[in-house]
Amino acid sequence: MRISRREFLAGLTTTTYAALGASIAVSGSDPASSVVHSPFRVGVINDEISQDFGRSCEVAAREFGMQWIELRGMWNKNIVNLDSKDIAEAQRILKKYELRVTDIASPLFKTAWKDDPRAKEKQPDDFNSAFTFEQQGEVLDRAIQMAKAFKTEKIRCFDFYRLDDQAPHRAAINQALLDVANKCGKNGLMLVLENDGGLNTSTGAEAAKVLEAVQSPGKRSCEW
């Protein structure tokens, strides 16, 4: 039986916090004062909780006991569209709840490839991220600004909507990934490729091929 990444992570999270809840019940401690200690950066994407960033951080820190959070969007804006006032307020909230940022969950390359007929259509506006192929340079620049503002070294990306036959385009897609990985590297940042069933890198095997092809000190894969 195959399950999606989201289903797997949801089950894993439920199991983790069920165990944590049992531990709290036995010890008699207050859940709000409990902290999850892990060698990993255990966090949550903020807008999976709420578009209200203050509420997201409160839940992550006080209810989940997390010390990390992943930034994708807040106040009905994509992370790359935050203005200076939004950034200052988000920084204040993060400080209040003593949360650090795992990465900027940018929508970079979550769009149609330039030779894909879908590139001429209006892009889906999932998470306020309807950016065209031509806008990807701007998306990258803004993601780099956000990474520096929120003091994280990682920027998430994708590798375009899945093509029926990606073979004729794979080398060019890899070059696009290499170019942005190198730019991230020059800014002291790391590019993190997320594999997704609707995109050109879906499976672990495909991710391994991309890692082999895209050799850059500013690159690392994969979120799963």
Short mmCIF file of C-alpha atoms in Angstrom, two decimals:
data_model
loop_
_atom_site.label_atom_id
_atom_site.label_comp_id
_atom_site.label_asym_id
_atom_site.label_seq_id
_atom_site.Cartn_x
_atom_site.Cartn_y
_atom_site.Cartn_z
CA MET A 1 0.00 0.00 0.00
CA ARG A 2 1.32 3.45 -0.94
CA ILE A 3 0.65 6.48 1.20
CA SER A 4 1.35 10.11 0.45
CA ARG A 5 4.08 12.10 2.15
CA ARG A 6 1.45 14.25 3.87
CA GLU A 7 -0.38 11.16 5.21
CA PHE A 8 2.89 9.67 6.48
CA LEU A 9 3.95 12.87 8.24
CA ALA A 10 0.50 13.37 9.73
CA GLY A 11 0.62 9.86 11.18
CA LEU A 12 4.14 10.34 12.45
CA THR A 13 3.21 13.64 14.11
CA THR A 14 0.17 12.08 15.76
CA THR A 15 2.27 9.21 17.11
CA THR A 16 4.97 11.57 18.38
CA TYR A 17 2.59 13.82 20.24
CA ALA A 18 0.56 10.92 21.57
CA ALA A 19 3.77 9.64 23.14
CA LEU A 20 4.57 13.11 24.42
CA GLY A 21 1.10 13.41 25.91
CA ALA A 22 1.52 10.08 27.70
CA SER A 23 4.82 11.26 29.12
CA ILE A 24 3.21 14.44 30.38
CA ALA A 25 0.34 12.52 31.95
CA VAL A 26 2.72 10.25 33.84
CA SER A 27 4.95 13.05 35.04
CA GLY A 28 2.11 15.38 35.89
CA SER A 29 3.92 18.29 34.23
CA ASP A 30 2.24 21.16 32.43
CA PRO A 31 2.13 20.62 28.60
CA ALA A 32 2.75 24.33 28.08
CA SER A 33 6.10 24.07 29.83
CA SER A 34 7.22 20.88 28.07
CA VAL A 35 9.80 21.03 25.29
CA VAL A 36 10.42 18.42 22.63
CA HIS A 37 14.14 17.66 22.59
CA SER A 38 15.38 16.19 19.34
CA PRO A 39 18.61 16.06 17.34
CA PHE A 40 16.46 17.19 14.40
CA ARG A 41 14.86 20.57 13.80
CA VAL A 42 11.33 19.47 14.62
CA GLY A 43 8.98 22.12 13.33
CA VAL A 44 5.76 22.83 11.48
CA ILE A 45 4.84 24.97 8.48
CA ASN A 46 3.27 28.01 10.08
CA ASP A 47 0.26 28.39 7.77
CA GLU A 48 -0.71 24.74 8.26
CA ILE A 49 -1.91 26.03 11.64
CA SER A 50 -3.24 29.48 10.79
CA GLN A 51 -2.75 32.54 8.60
CA ASP A 52 -2.60 34.42 11.90
CA PHE A 53 1.14 34.24 12.51
CA GLY A 54 0.84 35.02 16.21
CA ARG A 55 -1.56 32.13 16.67
CA SER A 56 0.65 29.79 14.63
CA CYS A 57 3.66 30.56 16.80
CA GLU A 58 1.66 30.26 20.00
CA VAL A 59 0.44 26.78 19.03
CA ALA A 60 3.86 25.63 17.80
CA ALA A 61 5.69 26.83 20.91
CA ARG A 62 3.13 26.51 23.70
CA GLU A 63 0.95 23.59 22.60
CA PHE A 64 3.40 21.54 20.52
CA GLY A 65 6.52 22.40 22.54
CA MET A 66 8.50 23.18 19.38
CA GLN A 67 11.52 25.42 19.05
CA TRP A 68 11.47 25.67 15.24
CA ILE A 69 8.98 26.78 12.60
CA GLU A 70 8.96 26.80 8.79
CA LEU A 71 7.75 29.97 7.09
CA ARG A 72 5.51 29.76 4.02
CA GLY A 73 2.89 32.48 4.36
CA MET A 74 1.08 34.65 6.87
CA TRP A 75 -1.72 37.19 6.95
CA ASN A 76 -2.85 35.89 3.54
CA LYS A 77 0.49 36.77 1.95
CA ASN A 78 3.13 34.45 0.56
CA ILE A 79 6.44 34.65 2.42
CA VAL A 80 8.13 36.32 -0.56
CA ASN A 81 5.50 39.08 -0.59
CA LEU A 82 5.95 40.31 2.98
CA ASP A 83 6.70 44.02 3.30
CA SER A 84 8.98 45.65 5.87
CA LYS A 85 6.18 46.07 8.44
CA ASP A 86 5.16 42.41 8.06
CA ILE A 87 8.76 41.30 8.53
CA ALA A 88 9.23 43.41 11.66
CA GLU A 89 6.01 42.09 13.20
CA ALA A 90 6.90 38.47 12.34
CA GLN A 91 10.35 38.94 13.90
CA ARG A 92 8.73 40.32 17.04
CA ILE A 93 6.39 37.33 17.29
CA LEU A 94 9.18 34.81 16.74
CA LYS A 95 11.19 36.44 19.52
CA LYS A 96 8.19 36.43 21.86
CA TYR A 97 7.73 32.67 21.44
CA GLU A 98 11.47 31.90 21.25
CA LEU A 99 11.11 30.20 17.87
CA ARG A 100 13.81 29.82 15.24
CA VAL A 101 13.19 29.37 11.51
CA THR A 102 14.09 26.08 9.82
CA ASP A 103 13.84 27.45 6.28
CA ILE A 104 11.99 29.76 3.94
CA ALA A 105 9.32 27.56 2.33
CA SER A 106 9.35 29.55 -0.89
CA PRO A 107 7.31 28.69 -4.01
CA LEU A 108 10.45 28.81 -6.16
CA PHE A 109 9.96 26.72 -9.32
CA LYS A 110 6.50 25.54 -8.25
CA THR A 111 5.17 26.60 -11.61
CA ALA A 112 5.06 25.39 -15.20
CA TRP A 113 8.33 24.88 -17.06
CA LYS A 114 8.86 27.42 -19.86
CA ASP A 115 8.23 24.82 -22.61
CA ASP A 116 5.14 23.42 -20.88
CA PRO A 117 1.85 24.55 -22.52
CA ARG A 118 0.58 25.27 -18.98
CA ALA A 119 3.08 28.12 -18.77
CA LYS A 120 0.70 30.17 -20.93
CA GLU A 121 -2.19 29.57 -18.53
CA LYS A 122 -2.99 31.28 -15.26
CA GLN A 123 -1.03 29.54 -12.51
CA PRO A 124 -2.80 27.96 -9.50
CA ASP A 125 -2.77 30.27 -6.51
CA ASP A 126 -2.00 27.72 -3.81
CA PHE A 127 -0.75 29.53 -0.71
CA ASN A 128 -0.81 32.88 -2.59
CA SER A 129 1.96 31.66 -4.87
CA ALA A 130 0.73 32.23 -8.42
CA PHE A 131 4.08 33.21 -9.93
CA THR A 132 4.91 32.66 -13.60
CA PHE A 133 8.11 31.17 -15.01
CA GLU A 134 9.31 34.68 -15.88
CA GLN A 135 8.88 35.78 -12.24
CA GLN A 136 11.10 33.08 -10.75
CA GLY A 137 14.17 35.32 -10.60
CA GLU A 138 12.21 37.78 -8.50
CA VAL A 139 10.91 34.95 -6.31
CA LEU A 140 14.48 33.81 -5.67
CA ASP A 141 15.71 37.31 -4.82
CA ARG A 142 12.87 37.81 -2.36
CA ALA A 143 13.43 34.36 -0.82
CA ILE A 144 17.08 35.25 -0.23
CA GLN A 145 16.00 38.49 1.45
CA MET A 146 13.58 36.58 3.67
CA ALA A 147 16.22 34.00 4.62
CA LYS A 148 18.52 36.78 5.77
CA ALA A 149 15.73 38.63 7.58
CA PHE A 150 14.66 35.52 9.48
CA LYS A 151 18.19 34.20 10.06
CA THR A 152 17.90 30.83 8.36
CA GLU A 153 20.39 29.28 5.95
CA LYS A 154 17.88 27.24 3.89
CA ILE A 155 15.51 28.08 1.04
CA ARG A 156 13.08 25.47 -0.24
CA CYS A 157 12.36 25.02 -3.94
CA PHE A 158 10.70 22.61 -6.36
CA ASP A 159 11.44 21.64 -9.97
CA PHE A 160 8.31 22.58 -11.95
CA TYR A 161 5.00 20.87 -12.60
CA ARG A 162 5.46 17.31 -13.73
CA LEU A 163 5.83 16.85 -17.48
CA ASP A 164 4.49 13.82 -19.31
CA ASP A 165 8.01 13.31 -20.65
CA GLN A 166 10.63 15.27 -18.75
CA ALA A 167 13.60 13.62 -20.48
CA PRO A 168 13.97 16.27 -23.25
CA HIS A 169 13.89 19.03 -20.60
CA ARG A 170 15.73 17.41 -17.69
CA ALA A 171 19.17 18.85 -18.47
CA ALA A 172 17.77 22.38 -18.74
CA ILE A 173 15.77 21.96 -15.52
CA ASN A 174 18.90 20.73 -13.74
CA GLN A 175 20.78 23.76 -15.05
CA ALA A 176 18.06 26.04 -13.65
CA LEU A 177 18.44 24.33 -10.27
CA LEU A 178 22.23 24.64 -10.46
CA ASP A 179 22.03 28.35 -11.25
CA VAL A 180 19.83 29.14 -8.26
CA ALA A 181 21.82 26.79 -5.99
CA ASN A 182 24.99 28.64 -6.92
CA LYS A 183 23.35 31.99 -6.25
CA CYS A 184 22.18 30.73 -2.87
CA GLY A 185 25.69 29.48 -2.14
CA LYS A 186 27.18 32.88 -2.91
CA ASN A 187 24.80 34.33 -0.33
CA GLY A 188 25.78 31.76 2.30
CA LEU A 189 22.52 29.86 1.84
CA MET A 190 21.51 26.32 0.94
CA LEU A 191 18.89 25.34 -1.62
CA VAL A 192 16.58 22.54 -0.44
CA LEU A 193 14.66 20.62 -3.10
CA GLU A 194 11.28 19.25 -2.07
CA ASN A 195 10.10 16.15 -3.89
CA ASP A 196 6.39 16.14 -4.68
CA GLY A 197 4.14 13.84 -6.66
CA GLY A 198 2.90 16.63 -8.92
CA LEU A 199 6.39 17.84 -9.82
CA ASN A 200 9.29 16.50 -11.84
CA THR A 201 11.17 15.16 -8.82
CA SER A 202 8.69 12.89 -7.10
CA THR A 203 10.39 9.73 -5.86
CA GLY A 204 13.54 9.05 -3.89
CA ALA A 205 15.12 7.57 -7.01
CA GLU A 206 14.41 10.72 -8.99
CA ALA A 207 15.78 12.85 -6.17
CA ALA A 208 19.01 10.83 -6.16
CA LYS A 209 19.45 11.48 -9.90
CA VAL A 210 18.95 15.21 -9.39
CA LEU A 211 21.50 15.27 -6.58
CA GLU A 212 23.98 13.52 -8.82
CA ALA A 213 23.37 15.91 -11.70
CA VAL A 214 23.23 19.19 -9.76
CA GLN A 215 26.65 19.52 -8.16
CA SER A 216 26.78 22.73 -6.14
CA PRO A 217 27.92 23.66 -2.63
CA GLY A 218 24.70 25.65 -2.37
CA LYS A 219 22.47 22.65 -2.97
CA ARG A 220 21.02 19.96 -0.77
CA SER A 221 18.10 17.59 -1.14
CA CYS A 222 15.56 16.50 -0.21
CA GLU A 223 12.62 17.41 1.94
CA TRP A 224 10.36 14.38 2.07
#
